[in-house]
Short mmCIF file of C-alpha atoms in Angstrom, two decimals:
data_model
loop_
_atom_site.label_atom_id
_atom_site.label_comp_id
_atom_site.label_asym_id
_atom_site.label_seq_id
_atom_site.Cartn_x
_atom_site.Cartn_y
_atom_site.Cartn_z
CA LYS A 56 62.23 92.21 59.14
CA SER A 57 62.37 95.92 58.39
CA VAL A 58 64.23 98.43 60.47
CA LYS A 59 62.41 101.47 61.60
CA SER A 60 64.11 104.97 62.11
CA VAL A 61 62.68 105.32 65.64
CA TYR A 62 62.08 102.67 68.17
CA VAL A 63 60.45 103.99 71.58
CA ILE A 64 61.38 101.71 74.21
CA SER A 65 59.38 102.18 77.54
CA GLY A 66 57.64 100.06 80.36
CA ASN A 67 58.01 99.21 83.84
CA ASP A 68 60.17 96.49 83.59
CA SER A 69 63.95 97.76 83.15
CA PHE A 70 65.21 94.23 82.44
CA LEU A 71 63.31 93.93 79.18
CA CYS A 72 64.12 97.45 78.25
CA ASN A 73 67.95 96.53 78.40
CA VAL A 74 67.16 93.40 76.64
CA ALA A 75 65.40 95.47 73.89
CA ILE A 76 68.51 97.96 73.71
CA ASN A 77 71.03 94.87 73.37
CA LEU A 78 68.91 93.47 70.59
CA LEU A 79 69.02 96.64 68.51
CA LYS A 80 72.88 96.90 69.26
CA GLU A 81 73.64 93.39 68.05
CA GLU A 82 71.01 93.77 65.18
CA LEU A 83 72.38 97.32 63.81
CA VAL A 84 75.92 97.97 65.14
CA ALA A 85 77.54 94.56 65.87
CA GLY A 86 81.34 94.95 65.04
CA PHE A 87 81.38 98.62 64.77
CA GLU A 88 79.77 99.72 68.03
CA GLU A 89 82.71 102.07 69.20
CA PHE A 90 82.04 104.19 65.85
CA ASN A 91 78.34 103.53 65.26
CA LEU A 92 76.60 103.70 68.71
CA ILE A 93 75.93 106.91 70.40
CA LYS A 94 74.39 107.24 74.03
CA LEU A 95 72.90 110.82 74.67
CA ASP A 96 71.34 112.24 77.61
CA GLY A 97 68.51 114.69 76.18
CA THR A 98 68.31 116.49 79.29
CA ASP A 99 70.19 119.72 78.07
CA LEU A 100 70.78 118.92 74.33
CA LYS A 101 70.08 121.96 71.97
CA GLU A 102 68.89 121.49 68.18
CA ASN A 103 72.43 121.60 67.12
CA ASP A 104 73.48 118.41 69.28
CA TYR A 105 70.32 116.51 67.86
CA ASN A 106 71.00 117.59 64.27
CA LEU A 107 74.63 116.42 64.53
CA ALA A 108 73.85 112.99 66.03
CA LEU A 109 70.90 112.62 63.37
CA ASN A 110 72.74 113.65 60.18
CA THR A 111 75.89 111.74 60.89
CA LEU A 112 76.04 108.56 58.69
CA PRO A 113 77.24 105.30 59.72
CA PHE A 114 81.00 104.33 59.63
CA GLY A 115 81.59 101.46 57.29
CA GLU A 116 78.84 98.94 56.43
CA GLY A 117 75.63 98.79 58.57
CA ASN A 118 73.81 101.33 60.79
CA ARG A 119 74.20 103.91 63.38
CA LEU A 120 72.29 103.60 66.55
CA ILE A 121 71.34 106.66 68.62
CA ILE A 122 70.14 105.91 72.02
CA ILE A 123 68.38 108.67 73.79
CA ASN A 124 67.62 108.91 77.42
CA ASN A 125 65.79 111.92 79.12
CA ILE A 126 64.65 113.21 75.81
CA ASN A 127 63.55 116.86 76.05
CA ASN A 128 60.90 118.89 73.97
CA ILE A 129 63.50 119.91 71.38
CA GLY A 130 64.45 116.23 70.81
CA ILE A 131 60.85 115.10 70.55
CA LYS A 132 60.24 117.70 67.82
CA LEU A 133 63.19 116.63 65.89
CA ILE A 134 62.82 112.92 66.36
CA SER A 135 59.09 113.23 64.92
CA GLU A 136 60.27 115.02 61.91
CA PHE A 137 63.21 112.62 61.49
CA ASN A 138 60.93 109.71 61.83
CA LYS A 139 58.79 110.99 58.75
CA LEU A 140 61.97 110.91 56.53
CA PRO A 141 63.08 107.80 54.29
CA PHE A 142 65.18 105.57 56.17
CA PHE A 143 68.78 105.94 55.43
CA ASN A 144 70.67 103.65 58.24
CA VAL A 145 70.55 105.87 61.21
CA VAL A 146 68.35 104.62 64.02
CA VAL A 147 67.13 106.13 67.02
CA ALA A 148 65.99 104.38 70.03
CA VAL A 149 64.27 106.62 72.84
CA VAL A 150 64.18 105.18 75.90
CA GLN A 151 61.54 106.06 78.63
CA PRO A 152 60.23 109.30 77.43
CA SER A 153 58.24 111.22 79.54
CA GLN A 154 55.93 112.29 76.66
CA LYS A 155 54.59 110.89 73.36
CA VAL A 156 57.02 110.38 70.68
CA ASP A 157 56.37 109.17 67.26
CA GLY A 158 58.15 105.85 66.45
CA GLU A 159 57.77 102.01 66.57
CA GLU A 160 56.74 101.24 70.20
CA VAL A 161 58.57 98.63 72.17
CA ASN A 162 56.40 97.66 75.29
CA CYS A 163 58.63 96.66 78.25
CA ASP A 164 55.95 96.15 81.04
CA HIS A 165 56.37 93.24 83.32
CA LEU A 166 55.45 89.90 81.89
CA ASN A 167 52.17 88.42 83.13
CA SER A 168 52.28 85.26 85.29
CA VAL A 169 51.85 82.87 82.32
CA GLU A 170 54.80 84.44 80.60
CA LEU A 171 56.83 84.67 83.83
CA LYS A 172 56.24 80.83 84.43
CA LYS A 173 57.42 80.12 80.67
CA TYR A 174 60.46 82.14 81.32
CA LEU A 175 61.15 80.29 84.73
CA ILE A 176 60.54 76.78 83.03
CA ASN A 177 62.70 77.53 80.35
CA TYR A 178 65.58 79.23 82.61
CA PHE A 179 65.25 75.82 84.77
CA LYS A 180 65.62 73.46 81.62
CA LYS A 181 68.68 75.25 80.49
CA ALA A 182 70.13 74.81 83.69
CA GLU A 183 69.14 71.30 83.85
CA LEU A 184 67.53 71.91 87.00
CA GLU A 185 64.42 70.30 88.48
CA TYR A 186 61.86 72.22 90.31
CA VAL A 187 58.62 71.72 92.20
CA PRO A 188 55.98 73.56 90.52
CA SER A 189 55.12 75.63 93.61
CA VAL A 190 58.55 77.09 93.30
CA LEU A 191 57.66 79.13 90.29
CA ASP A 192 54.52 80.76 92.15
CA TYR A 193 56.69 81.69 94.98
CA ILE A 194 59.16 83.27 92.88
CA ILE A 195 56.70 85.10 90.97
CA ASP A 196 54.99 86.14 93.98
CA ILE A 197 58.51 87.75 96.06
CA SER A 198 59.50 89.38 92.80
CA ASN A 199 56.48 91.25 91.92
CA GLY A 200 57.24 90.29 88.36
CA ASP A 201 60.51 92.11 88.08
CA LEU A 202 62.79 90.24 85.89
CA ASN A 203 65.82 91.89 87.11
CA TYR A 204 65.10 90.43 90.68
CA ILE A 205 64.10 87.04 89.12
CA THR A 206 67.14 86.67 86.95
CA ASN A 207 69.45 87.71 90.04
CA GLU A 208 67.79 85.25 92.09
CA LEU A 209 67.70 82.35 89.38
CA THR A 210 71.49 83.08 89.03
CA LYS A 211 72.00 82.48 93.01
CA VAL A 212 69.67 79.17 92.64
CA VAL A 213 71.79 77.82 89.48
CA GLY A 214 75.05 78.72 91.28
CA TYR A 215 74.24 76.87 94.66
CA THR A 216 72.45 73.91 93.18
CA GLU A 217 73.77 70.76 91.46
CA LYS A 218 72.53 69.75 88.03
CA ASN A 219 69.29 67.63 88.33
CA GLU A 220 68.78 68.53 91.84
CA VAL A 221 65.11 69.61 92.75
CA VAL A 222 64.68 73.08 93.60
#
């Protein structure tokens, strides 16, 4: 799979947004995270701050990953220009932008009920727990589809339930 220069990570499920960021970290900067991972709060950044981050090449082999939260208008303009350049081992992840940013979109909206059920079934299987089918609907209903909430609750269930016990 080809790596893009800019990823725009947005959606209403913060758990999925964090998963997307962690996947980019694992894929792009594993082993050199302390040198090649930069997290920026774009609120008060100036053009020079963005240019410095965008024009610094990675340390060692691999890529440099720049994660930008709260990108401002200057950043949006510069990232759009950056996205048009040939790829040169610097990747930008813009998280939850308030305006349109050019880049590969990563949708982190809540999963639908079918996807949530698959997630829950897989989670229970990995934990070697049996479950009553109505439990899936109950968890989905009380969580409003929020994977942070669901994962926290499942961690508790696994911690207090014996293997092969029915939930």
